[in-house]
Amino acid sequence: MEVACGLRCTSIVTGKAGVWTIRELVLDDLELNAVPELILRDLIPVCVGERDVFHDDVQMTSIGGQHIACVTSRGSVWTWGNGANGCLGHGDVASRQEPTKL
């Protein structure tokens, strides 16, 4: 098991059970017309992906301010989260809710 912690998010690599994140849920994530950055204080565990998503076992994750990257045992890199300033590495500024392979 591997754990990485960020400002508002924690990721857990559980081997066969995949990658989980536990984070504060921001109302804007729900696409409501709510005040940005209004945070619900419940921590929500979410399974981001298992072997069928990444096509391999995830070895580690790293967390930025509002984004996550992971590396598989075959060296594939996947990112998701806030894409501002191109921080996800996909050549654009689009945010991604699902892991996307580089």
Short mmCIF file of C-alpha atoms in Angstrom, two decimals:
data_model
loop_
_atom_site.label_atom_id
_atom_site.label_comp_id
_atom_site.label_asym_id
_atom_site.label_seq_id
_atom_site.Cartn_x
_atom_site.Cartn_y
_atom_site.Cartn_z
CA MET A 1 0.00 0.00 0.00
CA GLU A 2 1.23 3.50 -0.86
CA VAL A 3 -0.25 6.78 0.39
CA ALA A 4 0.28 10.34 -0.90
CA CYS A 5 -1.16 13.44 0.75
CA GLY A 6 -1.97 16.88 -0.62
CA LEU A 7 -3.72 19.98 0.65
CA ARG A 8 -7.28 18.68 0.19
CA CYS A 9 -6.75 15.16 -1.07
CA THR A 10 -5.14 11.85 -0.14
CA SER A 11 -4.53 9.02 -2.58
CA ILE A 12 -4.10 5.39 -1.67
CA VAL A 13 -2.68 2.69 -3.94
CA THR A 14 -4.08 -0.61 -2.72
CA GLY A 15 -2.57 -3.05 -5.20
CA LYS A 16 -5.29 -5.22 -6.71
CA ALA A 17 -8.04 -2.86 -5.48
CA GLY A 18 -6.62 0.06 -7.49
CA VAL A 19 -6.28 3.73 -6.67
CA TRP A 20 -8.57 5.47 -4.20
CA THR A 21 -8.76 9.15 -3.35
CA ILE A 22 -10.20 10.65 -0.22
CA ARG A 23 -10.90 14.35 -0.50
CA GLU A 24 -13.08 17.16 0.61
CA LEU A 25 -15.95 17.51 -1.83
CA VAL A 26 -16.12 20.99 -3.34
CA LEU A 27 -19.65 21.96 -4.38
CA ASP A 28 -18.32 23.15 -7.74
CA ASP A 29 -17.31 19.52 -8.39
CA LEU A 30 -21.02 18.72 -8.47
CA GLU A 31 -21.55 21.35 -11.20
CA LEU A 32 -23.97 23.29 -9.07
CA ASN A 33 -24.28 27.04 -9.37
CA ALA A 34 -22.80 27.42 -5.91
CA VAL A 35 -20.15 29.69 -4.48
CA PRO A 36 -16.78 28.39 -5.75
CA GLU A 37 -14.60 26.77 -3.12
CA LEU A 38 -17.50 26.21 -0.72
CA ILE A 39 -16.47 22.96 0.85
CA LEU A 40 -18.62 20.24 2.29
CA ARG A 41 -16.69 18.89 5.26
CA ASP A 42 -17.46 15.24 4.52
CA LEU A 43 -14.51 13.24 3.24
CA ILE A 44 -15.58 11.17 0.27
CA PRO A 45 -13.59 8.00 -0.64
CA VAL A 46 -13.70 7.33 -4.38
CA CYS A 47 -12.20 4.44 -6.34
CA VAL A 48 -10.51 6.22 -9.23
CA GLY A 49 -9.48 3.12 -11.09
CA GLU A 50 -8.48 -0.49 -10.93
CA ARG A 51 -6.30 -2.60 -13.20
CA ASP A 52 -8.97 -2.48 -15.94
CA VAL A 53 -8.66 1.34 -16.07
CA PHE A 54 -4.86 1.60 -16.02
CA HIS A 55 -4.22 -1.70 -17.88
CA ASP A 56 -1.51 -2.43 -15.32
CA ASP A 57 -0.81 -2.23 -11.57
CA VAL A 58 -0.35 1.28 -10.22
CA GLN A 59 2.93 1.57 -8.29
CA MET A 60 2.75 5.11 -6.91
CA THR A 61 0.85 8.38 -6.93
CA SER A 62 1.86 11.99 -6.43
CA ILE A 63 -0.44 14.88 -5.57
CA GLY A 64 -0.20 18.52 -6.58
CA GLY A 65 -2.41 21.38 -5.43
CA GLN A 66 -5.46 20.18 -7.35
CA HIS A 67 -4.24 17.28 -9.45
CA ILE A 68 -2.93 13.72 -9.15
CA ALA A 69 -0.43 11.69 -11.18
CA CYS A 70 0.27 7.98 -10.99
CA VAL A 71 2.83 5.61 -12.47
CA THR A 72 2.17 1.97 -13.38
CA SER A 73 4.60 -0.93 -13.14
CA ARG A 74 5.24 -0.63 -16.90
CA GLY A 75 6.08 3.07 -16.61
CA SER A 76 2.83 4.54 -17.92
CA VAL A 77 1.94 7.92 -16.42
CA TRP A 78 -1.68 8.95 -15.84
CA THR A 79 -2.95 12.33 -14.60
CA TRP A 80 -6.29 13.84 -13.56
CA GLY A 81 -7.64 16.87 -11.74
CA ASN A 82 -7.36 20.60 -12.43
CA GLY A 83 -5.53 21.20 -15.71
CA ALA A 84 -4.84 24.94 -15.20
CA ASN A 85 -1.52 26.12 -16.66
CA GLY A 86 -1.08 22.74 -18.38
CA CYS A 87 -0.15 21.02 -15.11
CA LEU A 88 -1.59 17.66 -16.23
CA GLY A 89 0.89 17.43 -19.11
CA HIS A 90 -1.59 16.78 -21.94
CA GLY A 91 -0.69 19.91 -23.93
CA ASP A 92 -3.83 21.81 -22.95
CA VAL A 93 -5.46 23.42 -19.90
CA ALA A 94 -8.45 21.07 -19.71
CA SER A 95 -9.35 19.57 -16.36
CA ARG A 96 -9.99 15.83 -16.24
CA GLN A 97 -12.20 14.00 -13.76
CA GLU A 98 -10.97 10.58 -14.92
CA PRO A 99 -7.36 9.37 -15.15
CA THR A 100 -5.93 10.09 -18.61
CA LYS A 101 -2.77 8.47 -19.94
CA LEU A 102 0.09 10.72 -21.04
#
